[in-house]
mmCIF file of C-alpha atoms and ligand atoms in Angstrom:
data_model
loop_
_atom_site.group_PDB
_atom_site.id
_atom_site.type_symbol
_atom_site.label_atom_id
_atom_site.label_comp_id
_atom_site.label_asym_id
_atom_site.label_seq_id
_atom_site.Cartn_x
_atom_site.Cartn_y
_atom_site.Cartn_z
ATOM 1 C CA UNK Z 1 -20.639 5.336 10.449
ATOM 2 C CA UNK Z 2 -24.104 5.764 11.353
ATOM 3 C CA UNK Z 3 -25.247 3.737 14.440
ATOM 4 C CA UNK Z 4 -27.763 1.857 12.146
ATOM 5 C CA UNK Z 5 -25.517 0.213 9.517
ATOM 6 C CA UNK Z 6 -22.745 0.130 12.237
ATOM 7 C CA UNK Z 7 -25.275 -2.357 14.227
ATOM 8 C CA UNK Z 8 -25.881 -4.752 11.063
ATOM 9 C CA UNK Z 9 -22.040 -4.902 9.571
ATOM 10 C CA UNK Z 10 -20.054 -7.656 11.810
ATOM 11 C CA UNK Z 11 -16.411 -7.972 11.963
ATOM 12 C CA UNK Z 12 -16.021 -11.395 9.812
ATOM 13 C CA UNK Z 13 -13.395 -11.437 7.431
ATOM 14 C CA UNK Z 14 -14.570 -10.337 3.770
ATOM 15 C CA UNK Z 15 -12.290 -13.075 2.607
ATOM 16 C CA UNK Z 16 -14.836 -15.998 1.781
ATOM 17 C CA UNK Z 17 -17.548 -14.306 0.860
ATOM 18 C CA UNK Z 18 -14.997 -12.931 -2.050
ATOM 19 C CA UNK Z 19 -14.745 -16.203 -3.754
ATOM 20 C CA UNK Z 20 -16.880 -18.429 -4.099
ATOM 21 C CA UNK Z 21 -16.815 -22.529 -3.523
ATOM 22 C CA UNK Z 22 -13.850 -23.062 -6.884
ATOM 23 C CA UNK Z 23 -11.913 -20.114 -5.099
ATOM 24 C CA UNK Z 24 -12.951 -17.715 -7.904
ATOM 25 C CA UNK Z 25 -14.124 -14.095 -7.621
ATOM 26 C CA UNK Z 26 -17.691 -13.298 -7.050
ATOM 27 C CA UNK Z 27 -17.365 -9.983 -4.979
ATOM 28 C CA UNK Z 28 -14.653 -7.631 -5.081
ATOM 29 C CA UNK Z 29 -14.665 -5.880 -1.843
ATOM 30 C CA UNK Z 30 -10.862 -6.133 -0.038
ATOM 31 C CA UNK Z 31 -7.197 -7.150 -0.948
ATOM 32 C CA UNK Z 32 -6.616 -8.345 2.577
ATOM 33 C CA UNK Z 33 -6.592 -11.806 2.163
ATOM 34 C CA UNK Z 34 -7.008 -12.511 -1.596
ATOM 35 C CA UNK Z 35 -3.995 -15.163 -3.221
ATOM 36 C CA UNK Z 36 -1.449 -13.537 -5.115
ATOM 37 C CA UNK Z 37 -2.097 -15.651 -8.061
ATOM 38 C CA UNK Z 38 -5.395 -13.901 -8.431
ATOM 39 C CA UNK Z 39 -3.971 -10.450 -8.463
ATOM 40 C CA UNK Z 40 -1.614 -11.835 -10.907
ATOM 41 C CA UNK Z 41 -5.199 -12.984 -12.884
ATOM 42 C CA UNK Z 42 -6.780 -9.653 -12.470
ATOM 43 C CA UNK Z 43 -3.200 -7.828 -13.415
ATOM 44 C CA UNK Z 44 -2.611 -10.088 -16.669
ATOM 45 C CA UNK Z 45 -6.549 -9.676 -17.797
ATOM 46 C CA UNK Z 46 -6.438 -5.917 -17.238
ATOM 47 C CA UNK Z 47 -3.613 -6.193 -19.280
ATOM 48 C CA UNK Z 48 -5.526 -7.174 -22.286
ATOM 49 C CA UNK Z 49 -8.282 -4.405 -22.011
ATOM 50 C CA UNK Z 50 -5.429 -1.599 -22.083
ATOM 51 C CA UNK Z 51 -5.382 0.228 -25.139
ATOM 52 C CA UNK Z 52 -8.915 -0.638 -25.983
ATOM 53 C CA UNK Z 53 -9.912 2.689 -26.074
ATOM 54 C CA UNK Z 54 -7.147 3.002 -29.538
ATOM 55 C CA UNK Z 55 -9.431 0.343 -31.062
ATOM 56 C CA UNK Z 56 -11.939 1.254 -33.697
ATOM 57 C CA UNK Z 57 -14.293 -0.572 -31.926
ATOM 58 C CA UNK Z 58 -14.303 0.288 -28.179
ATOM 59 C CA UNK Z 59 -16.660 -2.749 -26.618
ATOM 60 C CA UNK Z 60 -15.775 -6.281 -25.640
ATOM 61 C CA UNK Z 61 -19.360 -8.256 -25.103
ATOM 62 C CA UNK Z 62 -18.207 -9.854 -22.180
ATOM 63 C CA UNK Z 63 -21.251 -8.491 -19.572
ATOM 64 C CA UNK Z 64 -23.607 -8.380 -22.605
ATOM 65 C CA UNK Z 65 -27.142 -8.657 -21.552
ATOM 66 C CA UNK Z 66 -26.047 -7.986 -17.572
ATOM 67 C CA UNK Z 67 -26.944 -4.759 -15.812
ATOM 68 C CA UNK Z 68 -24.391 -2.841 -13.264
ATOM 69 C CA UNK Z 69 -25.702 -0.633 -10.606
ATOM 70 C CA UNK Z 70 -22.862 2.133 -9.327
ATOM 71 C CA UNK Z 71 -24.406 2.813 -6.288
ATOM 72 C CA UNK Z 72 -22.515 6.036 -4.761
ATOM 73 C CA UNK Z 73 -23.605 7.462 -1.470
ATOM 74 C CA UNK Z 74 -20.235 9.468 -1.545
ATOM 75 C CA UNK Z 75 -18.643 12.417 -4.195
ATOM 76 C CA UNK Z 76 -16.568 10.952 -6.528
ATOM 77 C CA UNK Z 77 -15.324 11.229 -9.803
ATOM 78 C CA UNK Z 78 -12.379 9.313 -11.016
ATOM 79 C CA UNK Z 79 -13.899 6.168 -9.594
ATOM 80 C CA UNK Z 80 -17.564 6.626 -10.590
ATOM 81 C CA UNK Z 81 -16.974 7.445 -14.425
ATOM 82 C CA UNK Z 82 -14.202 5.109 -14.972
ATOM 83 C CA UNK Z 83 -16.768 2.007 -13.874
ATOM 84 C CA UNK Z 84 -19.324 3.555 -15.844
ATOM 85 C CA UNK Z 85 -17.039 3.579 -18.857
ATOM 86 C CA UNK Z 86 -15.405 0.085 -17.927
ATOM 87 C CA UNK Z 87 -18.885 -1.364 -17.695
ATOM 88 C CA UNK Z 88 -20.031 -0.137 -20.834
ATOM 89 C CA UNK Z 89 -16.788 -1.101 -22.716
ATOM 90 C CA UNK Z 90 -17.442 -4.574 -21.430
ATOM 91 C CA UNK Z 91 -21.313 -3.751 -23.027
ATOM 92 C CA UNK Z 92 -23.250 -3.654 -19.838
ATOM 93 C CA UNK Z 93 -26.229 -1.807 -19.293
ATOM 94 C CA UNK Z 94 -25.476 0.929 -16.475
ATOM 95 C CA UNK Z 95 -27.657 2.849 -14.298
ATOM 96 C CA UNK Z 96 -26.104 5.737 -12.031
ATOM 97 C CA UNK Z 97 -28.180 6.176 -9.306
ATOM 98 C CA UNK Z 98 -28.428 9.314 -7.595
ATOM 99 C CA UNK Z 99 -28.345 8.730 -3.985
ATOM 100 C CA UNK Z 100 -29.170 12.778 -3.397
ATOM 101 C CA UNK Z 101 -32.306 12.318 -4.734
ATOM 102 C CA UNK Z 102 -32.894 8.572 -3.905
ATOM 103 C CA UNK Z 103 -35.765 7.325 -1.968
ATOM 104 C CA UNK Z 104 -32.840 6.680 0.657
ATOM 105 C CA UNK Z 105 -33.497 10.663 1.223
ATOM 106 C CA UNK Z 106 -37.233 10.131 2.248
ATOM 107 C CA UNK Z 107 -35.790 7.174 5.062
ATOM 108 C CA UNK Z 108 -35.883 4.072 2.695
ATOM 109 C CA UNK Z 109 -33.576 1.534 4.557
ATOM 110 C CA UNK Z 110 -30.670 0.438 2.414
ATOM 111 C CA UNK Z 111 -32.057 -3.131 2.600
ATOM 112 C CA UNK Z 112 -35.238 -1.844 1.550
ATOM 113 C CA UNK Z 113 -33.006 -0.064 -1.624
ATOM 114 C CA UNK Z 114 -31.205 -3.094 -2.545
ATOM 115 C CA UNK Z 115 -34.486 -5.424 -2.738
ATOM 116 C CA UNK Z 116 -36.111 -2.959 -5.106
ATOM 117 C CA UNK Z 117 -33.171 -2.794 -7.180
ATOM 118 C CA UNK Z 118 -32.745 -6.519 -7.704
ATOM 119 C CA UNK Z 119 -36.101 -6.873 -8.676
ATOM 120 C CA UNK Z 120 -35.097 -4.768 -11.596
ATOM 121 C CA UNK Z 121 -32.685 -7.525 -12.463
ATOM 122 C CA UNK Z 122 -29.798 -6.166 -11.855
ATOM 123 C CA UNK Z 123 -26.306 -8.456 -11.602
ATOM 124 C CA UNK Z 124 -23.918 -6.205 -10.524
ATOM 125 C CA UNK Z 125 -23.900 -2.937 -7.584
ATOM 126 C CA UNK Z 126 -20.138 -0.671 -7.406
ATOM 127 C CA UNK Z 127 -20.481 0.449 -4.317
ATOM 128 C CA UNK Z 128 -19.374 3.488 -2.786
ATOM 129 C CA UNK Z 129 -20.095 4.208 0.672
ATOM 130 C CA UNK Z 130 -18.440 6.830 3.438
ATOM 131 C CA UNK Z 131 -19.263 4.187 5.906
ATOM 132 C CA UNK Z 132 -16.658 1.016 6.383
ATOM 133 C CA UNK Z 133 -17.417 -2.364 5.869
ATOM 134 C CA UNK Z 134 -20.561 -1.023 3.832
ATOM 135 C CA UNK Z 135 -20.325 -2.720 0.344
ATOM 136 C CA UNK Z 136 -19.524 -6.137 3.026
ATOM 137 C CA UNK Z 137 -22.747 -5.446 4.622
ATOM 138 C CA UNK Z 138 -24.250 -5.053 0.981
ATOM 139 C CA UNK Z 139 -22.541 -8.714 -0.549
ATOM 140 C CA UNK Z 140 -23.980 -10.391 2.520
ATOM 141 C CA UNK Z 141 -27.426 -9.394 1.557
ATOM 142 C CA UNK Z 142 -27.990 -9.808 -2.050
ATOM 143 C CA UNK Z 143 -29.258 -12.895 -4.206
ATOM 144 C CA UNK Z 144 -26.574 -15.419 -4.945
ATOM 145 C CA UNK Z 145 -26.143 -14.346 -8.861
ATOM 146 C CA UNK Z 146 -25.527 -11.074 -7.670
ATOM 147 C CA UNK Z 147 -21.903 -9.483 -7.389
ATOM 148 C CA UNK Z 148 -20.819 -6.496 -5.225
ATOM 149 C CA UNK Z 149 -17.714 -4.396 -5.835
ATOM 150 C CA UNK Z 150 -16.156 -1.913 -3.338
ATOM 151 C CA UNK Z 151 -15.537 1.546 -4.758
ATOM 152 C CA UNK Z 152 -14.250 2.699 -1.122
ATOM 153 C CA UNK Z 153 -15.997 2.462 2.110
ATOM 154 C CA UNK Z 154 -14.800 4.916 4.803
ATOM 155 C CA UNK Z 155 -11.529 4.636 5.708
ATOM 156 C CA UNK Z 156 -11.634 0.628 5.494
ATOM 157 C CA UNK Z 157 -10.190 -0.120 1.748
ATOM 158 C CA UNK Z 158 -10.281 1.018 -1.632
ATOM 159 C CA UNK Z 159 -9.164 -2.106 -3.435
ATOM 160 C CA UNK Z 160 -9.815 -1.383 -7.158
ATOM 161 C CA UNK Z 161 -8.046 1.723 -6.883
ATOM 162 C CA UNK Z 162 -4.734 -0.267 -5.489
ATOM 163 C CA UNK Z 163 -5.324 -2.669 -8.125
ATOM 164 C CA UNK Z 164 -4.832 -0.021 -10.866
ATOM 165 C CA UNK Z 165 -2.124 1.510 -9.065
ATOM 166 C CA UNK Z 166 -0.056 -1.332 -9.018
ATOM 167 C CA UNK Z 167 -1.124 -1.831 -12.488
ATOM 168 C CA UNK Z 168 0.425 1.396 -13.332
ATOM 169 C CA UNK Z 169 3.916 0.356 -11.244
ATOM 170 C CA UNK Z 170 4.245 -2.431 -13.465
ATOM 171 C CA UNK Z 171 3.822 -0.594 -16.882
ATOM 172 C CA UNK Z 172 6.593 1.063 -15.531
ATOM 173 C CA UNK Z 173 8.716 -1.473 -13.027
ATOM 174 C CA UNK Z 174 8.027 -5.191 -14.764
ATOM 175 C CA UNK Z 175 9.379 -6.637 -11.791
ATOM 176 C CA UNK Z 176 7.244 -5.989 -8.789
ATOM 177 C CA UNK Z 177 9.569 -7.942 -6.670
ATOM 178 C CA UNK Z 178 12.390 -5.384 -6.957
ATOM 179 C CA UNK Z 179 10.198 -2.428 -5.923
ATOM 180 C CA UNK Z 180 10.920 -0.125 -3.412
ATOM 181 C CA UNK Z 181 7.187 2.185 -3.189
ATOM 182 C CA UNK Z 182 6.774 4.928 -0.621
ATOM 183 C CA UNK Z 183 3.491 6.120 0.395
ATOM 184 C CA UNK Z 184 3.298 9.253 1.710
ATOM 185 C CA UNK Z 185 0.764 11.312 4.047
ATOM 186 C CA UNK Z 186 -2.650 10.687 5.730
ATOM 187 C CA UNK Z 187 -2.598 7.037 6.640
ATOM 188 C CA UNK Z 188 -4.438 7.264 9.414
ATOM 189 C CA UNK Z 189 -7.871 7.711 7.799
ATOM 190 C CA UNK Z 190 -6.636 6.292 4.225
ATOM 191 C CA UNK Z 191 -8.527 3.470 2.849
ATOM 192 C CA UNK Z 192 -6.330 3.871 -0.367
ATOM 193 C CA UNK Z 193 -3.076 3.084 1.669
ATOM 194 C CA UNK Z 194 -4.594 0.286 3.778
ATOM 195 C CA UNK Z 195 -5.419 -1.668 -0.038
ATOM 196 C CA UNK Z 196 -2.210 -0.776 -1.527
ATOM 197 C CA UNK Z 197 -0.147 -2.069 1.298
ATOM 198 C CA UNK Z 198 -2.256 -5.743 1.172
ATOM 199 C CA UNK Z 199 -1.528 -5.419 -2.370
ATOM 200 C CA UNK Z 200 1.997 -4.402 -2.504
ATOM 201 C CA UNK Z 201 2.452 -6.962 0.639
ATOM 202 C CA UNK Z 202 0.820 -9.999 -1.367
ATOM 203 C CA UNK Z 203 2.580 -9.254 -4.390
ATOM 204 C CA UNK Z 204 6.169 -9.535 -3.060
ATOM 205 C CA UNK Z 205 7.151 -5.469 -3.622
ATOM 206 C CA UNK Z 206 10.991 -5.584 -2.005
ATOM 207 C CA UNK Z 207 10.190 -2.722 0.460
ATOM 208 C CA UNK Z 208 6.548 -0.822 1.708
ATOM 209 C CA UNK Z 209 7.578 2.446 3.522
ATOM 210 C CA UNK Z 210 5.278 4.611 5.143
ATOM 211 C CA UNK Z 211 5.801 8.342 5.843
ATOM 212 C CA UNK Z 212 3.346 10.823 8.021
ATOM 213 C CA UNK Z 213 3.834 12.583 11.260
ATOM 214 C CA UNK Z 214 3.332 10.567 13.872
ATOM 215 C CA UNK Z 215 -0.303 11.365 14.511
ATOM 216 C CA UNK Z 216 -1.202 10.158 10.983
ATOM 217 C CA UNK Z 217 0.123 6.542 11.366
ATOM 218 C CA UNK Z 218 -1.635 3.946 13.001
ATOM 219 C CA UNK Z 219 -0.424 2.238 15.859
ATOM 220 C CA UNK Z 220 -0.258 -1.224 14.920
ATOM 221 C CA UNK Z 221 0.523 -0.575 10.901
ATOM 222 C CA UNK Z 222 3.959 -2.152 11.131
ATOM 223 C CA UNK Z 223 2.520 -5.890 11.633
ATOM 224 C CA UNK Z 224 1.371 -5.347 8.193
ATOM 225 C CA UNK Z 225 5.426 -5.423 7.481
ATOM 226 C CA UNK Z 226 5.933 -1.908 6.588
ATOM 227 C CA UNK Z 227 8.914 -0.065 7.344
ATOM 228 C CA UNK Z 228 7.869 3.051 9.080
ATOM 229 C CA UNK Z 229 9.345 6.733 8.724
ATOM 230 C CA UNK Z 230 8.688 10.274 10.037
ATOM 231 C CA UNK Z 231 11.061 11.928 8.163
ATOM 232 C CA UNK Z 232 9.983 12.218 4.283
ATOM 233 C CA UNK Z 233 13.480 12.695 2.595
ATOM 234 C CA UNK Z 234 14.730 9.629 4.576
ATOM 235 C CA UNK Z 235 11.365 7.224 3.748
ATOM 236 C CA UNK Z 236 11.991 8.572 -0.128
ATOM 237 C CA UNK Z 237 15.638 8.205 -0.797
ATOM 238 C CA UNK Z 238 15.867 5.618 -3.563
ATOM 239 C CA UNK Z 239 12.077 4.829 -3.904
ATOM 240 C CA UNK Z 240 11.018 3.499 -7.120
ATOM 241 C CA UNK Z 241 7.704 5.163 -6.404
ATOM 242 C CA UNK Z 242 5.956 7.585 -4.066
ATOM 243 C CA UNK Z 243 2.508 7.218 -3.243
ATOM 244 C CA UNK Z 244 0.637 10.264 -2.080
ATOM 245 C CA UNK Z 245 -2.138 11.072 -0.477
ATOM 246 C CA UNK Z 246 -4.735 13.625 0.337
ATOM 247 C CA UNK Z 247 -5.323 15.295 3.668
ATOM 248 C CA UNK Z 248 -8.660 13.160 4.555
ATOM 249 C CA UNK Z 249 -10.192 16.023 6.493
ATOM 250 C CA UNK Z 250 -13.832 15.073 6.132
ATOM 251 C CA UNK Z 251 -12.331 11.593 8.562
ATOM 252 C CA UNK Z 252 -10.708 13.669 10.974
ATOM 253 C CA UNK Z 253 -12.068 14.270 14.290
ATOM 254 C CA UNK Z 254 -9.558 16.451 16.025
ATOM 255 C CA UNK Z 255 -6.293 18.320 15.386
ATOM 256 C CA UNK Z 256 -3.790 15.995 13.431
ATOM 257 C CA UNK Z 257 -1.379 18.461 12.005
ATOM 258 C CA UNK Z 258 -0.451 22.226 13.061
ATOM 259 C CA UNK Z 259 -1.995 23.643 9.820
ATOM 260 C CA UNK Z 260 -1.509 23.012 6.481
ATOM 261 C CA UNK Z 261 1.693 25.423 5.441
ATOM 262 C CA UNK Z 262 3.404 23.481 8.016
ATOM 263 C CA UNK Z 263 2.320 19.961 6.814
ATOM 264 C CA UNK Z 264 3.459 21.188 3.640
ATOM 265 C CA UNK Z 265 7.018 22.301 4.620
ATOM 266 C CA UNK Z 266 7.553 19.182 6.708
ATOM 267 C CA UNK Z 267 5.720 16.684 4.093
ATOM 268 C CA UNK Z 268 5.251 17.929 1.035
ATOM 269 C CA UNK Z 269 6.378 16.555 -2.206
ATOM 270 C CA UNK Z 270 8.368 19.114 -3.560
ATOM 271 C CA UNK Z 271 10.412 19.123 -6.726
ATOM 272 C CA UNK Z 272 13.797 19.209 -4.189
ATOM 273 C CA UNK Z 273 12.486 15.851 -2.683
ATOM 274 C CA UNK Z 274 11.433 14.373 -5.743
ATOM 275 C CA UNK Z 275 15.252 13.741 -6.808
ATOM 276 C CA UNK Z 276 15.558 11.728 -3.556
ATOM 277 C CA UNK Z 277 14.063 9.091 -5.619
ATOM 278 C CA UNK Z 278 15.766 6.369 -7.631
ATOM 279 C CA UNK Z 279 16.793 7.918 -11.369
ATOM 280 C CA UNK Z 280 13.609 6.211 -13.013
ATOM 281 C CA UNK Z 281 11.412 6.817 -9.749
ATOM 282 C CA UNK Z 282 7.489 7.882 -10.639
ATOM 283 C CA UNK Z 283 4.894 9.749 -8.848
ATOM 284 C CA UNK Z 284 1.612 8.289 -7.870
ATOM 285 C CA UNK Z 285 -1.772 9.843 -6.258
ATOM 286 C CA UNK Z 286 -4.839 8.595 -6.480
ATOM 287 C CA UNK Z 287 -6.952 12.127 -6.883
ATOM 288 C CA UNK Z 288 -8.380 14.482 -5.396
ATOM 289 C CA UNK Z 289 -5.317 16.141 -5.542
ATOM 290 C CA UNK Z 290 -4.912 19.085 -3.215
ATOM 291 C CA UNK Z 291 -2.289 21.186 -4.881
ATOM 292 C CA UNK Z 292 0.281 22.972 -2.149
ATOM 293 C CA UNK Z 293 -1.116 20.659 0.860
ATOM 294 C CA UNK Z 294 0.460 17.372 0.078
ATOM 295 C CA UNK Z 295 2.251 17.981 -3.087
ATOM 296 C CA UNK Z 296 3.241 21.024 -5.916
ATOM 297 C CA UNK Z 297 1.648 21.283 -8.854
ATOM 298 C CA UNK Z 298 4.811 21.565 -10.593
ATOM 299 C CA UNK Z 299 5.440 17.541 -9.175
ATOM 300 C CA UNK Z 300 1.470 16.893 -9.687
ATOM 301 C CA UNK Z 301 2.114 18.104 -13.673
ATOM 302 C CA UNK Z 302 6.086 17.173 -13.909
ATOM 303 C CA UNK Z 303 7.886 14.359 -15.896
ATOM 304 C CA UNK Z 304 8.016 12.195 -12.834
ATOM 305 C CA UNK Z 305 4.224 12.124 -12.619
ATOM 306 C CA UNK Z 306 1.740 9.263 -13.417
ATOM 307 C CA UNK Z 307 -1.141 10.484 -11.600
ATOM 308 C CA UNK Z 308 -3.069 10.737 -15.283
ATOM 309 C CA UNK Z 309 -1.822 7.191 -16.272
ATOM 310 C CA UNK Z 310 -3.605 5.990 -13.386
ATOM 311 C CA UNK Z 311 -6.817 6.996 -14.647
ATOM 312 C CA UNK Z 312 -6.481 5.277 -17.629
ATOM 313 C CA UNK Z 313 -5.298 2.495 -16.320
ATOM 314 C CA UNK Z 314 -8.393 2.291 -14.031
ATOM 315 C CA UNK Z 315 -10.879 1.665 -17.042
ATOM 316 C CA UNK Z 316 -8.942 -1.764 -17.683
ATOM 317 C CA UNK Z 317 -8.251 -3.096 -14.587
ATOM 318 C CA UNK Z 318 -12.029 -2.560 -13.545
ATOM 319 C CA UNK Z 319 -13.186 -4.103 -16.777
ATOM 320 C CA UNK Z 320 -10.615 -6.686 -15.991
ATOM 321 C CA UNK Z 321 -12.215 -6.807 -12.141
ATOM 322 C CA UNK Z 322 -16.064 -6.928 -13.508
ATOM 323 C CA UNK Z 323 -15.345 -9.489 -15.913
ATOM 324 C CA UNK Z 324 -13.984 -11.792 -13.491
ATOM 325 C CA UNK Z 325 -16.411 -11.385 -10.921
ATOM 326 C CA UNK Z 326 -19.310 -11.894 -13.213
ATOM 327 C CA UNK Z 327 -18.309 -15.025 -14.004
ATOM 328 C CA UNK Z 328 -18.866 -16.391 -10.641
HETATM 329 N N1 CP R 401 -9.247 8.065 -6.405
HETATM 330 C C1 CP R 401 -10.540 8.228 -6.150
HETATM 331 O O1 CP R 401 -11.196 7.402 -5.492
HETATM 332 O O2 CP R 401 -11.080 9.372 -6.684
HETATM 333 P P1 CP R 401 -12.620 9.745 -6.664
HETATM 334 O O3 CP R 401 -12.988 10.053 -5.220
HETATM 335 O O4 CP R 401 -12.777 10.938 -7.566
HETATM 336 O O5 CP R 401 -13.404 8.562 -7.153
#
């Protein structure tokens, strides 16, 4: 994080500045925290934008009239186009801003960004930021009609993203209760597994493992209730699901694994250790996958795999999260 936003972003919880005073959403920015009945709300209205994109007609008007910013000071693609399409199917105007060849470039403070945007009107920034606790620092700054939404802040959370994977689980697994889910590799420095395990935890999954070598787990994860494994076959034998992840190698500061063969051997998610799974068990990654480092591409591609489902799913669960949030 640079030293600058580092100085302005304080430690306070995220939690109330989520809702607002009738305990509804007005930023979407962490899971940590957030009731299990609204999950449930976000879950059930996604549920009635899937399968839109069958329709003749593609658009709800439900942010007709509102603009949404994606603001994204980091790569991405999954998570960039699917708001763009999610805020257009909800009929939003949508501007991409380039952050490469932003005024940000020339030494424009973020601050100084965000003013000059919302005196374009805007009513909505998705955020994506390589620093934590960015799209916080964002929310505590703009005006009060104005919602922020987290599309992934360092390694700190990535809550839409666990929103549509769990999304995904239940197309598959009705009963989130009776879930055993797996998640499998670079904990350390993932901000996906930190918002599925508030996610899975809130919503009453039976069982959170995690697996990684021992230098990839954070000390204190298990006070988040997670059962804790080094060895992959034994955190995957009769998982309803396994969650993998990517290698984050642009968060790691030192030597976490031997190399990557190894990591592979020891870790990887091979079509031999997918049949450690329960019969019906599916196969979850949130992209970029890196084939032969955390998992084969015969897995990535196989029967088992819902990595492309996820996607999808991500267009209706972020209308779902959009259209709640802008009706703060
Ligand atoms: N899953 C995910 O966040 O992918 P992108 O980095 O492509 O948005």
């Amino acid at each position: 994080m640079s030293a600058k936003l580092q100085d302005q972003i304080s430690n306070e919880s995220p939690v109330n500045l989520q809702l607002n005073s009738q305990g509804r959403l007005r930023h979407f920015l962490s899971i940590k925290g957030l009731p299990k009945s609204l999950l449930d709300e976000i879950l059930d209205t996604a549920e009635s934008f899937a399968g839109v994109e069958n329709k003749p007609v593609k658009k709800v008007p439900l942010l007709r009239g509102k603009t949404v910013i994606n603001l994204f000071f980091e790569a991405s693609t999954r998570t960039r186009t699917t708001f763009e399409l999610a805020a257009k199917r909800l009929s939003a105007d949508v501007l991409n801003l380039n952050m490469k060849t932003s005024a940000t470039t020339k030494g424009e403070t973020l601050l100084d960004t965000l003013r000059n945007l919302e005196a374009m009107y805007c009513d909505m920034f998705v955020v994506r930021h390589s620093d934590s606790g960015a799209a916080e620092f964002i929310a505590k700054h703009v005006s009060p009609h104005v919602s922020v939404i987290n599309a992934g802040d360092g390694s700190h959370c990535h809550p839409t993203q666990a929103m549509l994977d769990v999304f995904t689980l239940r197309r598959h697994f009705p009963d989130l209760r009776k879930i055993i889910i797996t998640i499998v590799g670079d904990i350390m420095h993932s901000r996906v597994a930190r918002s599925q395990i508030h996610a899975f935890k809130t919503l009453g999954f039976k069982e959170v493992r995690v697996v990684a070598p021992k230098t990839l787990i954070p000390a204190d994860i298990e006070q988040l209730g997670v059962e804790v494994f080094n060895n992959v076959d034994k955190g995957l034998r009769g998982a309803h699901a396994v969650a993998m992840l990517r290698l984050q190698r642009e968060r790691m500061t030192g030597a976490y694994i031997p190399n990557e063969k190894e990591y592979y051997k020891l870790y990887g998610l091979t079509p031999k250790r997918v049949e450690l799974l329960h019969d019906n068990g599916i196969v979850l990654h949130p992209g970029p996958v890196n084939r032969g480092v955390e998992i084969s591409s015969e897995v990535a591609d196989g029967p088992r795999s819902v990595i492309l489902q996820q996607v999808t799913y991500g267009i209706a669960v972020r209308m779902a999260i959009m259209s709640m949030a802008m009706q703060h």
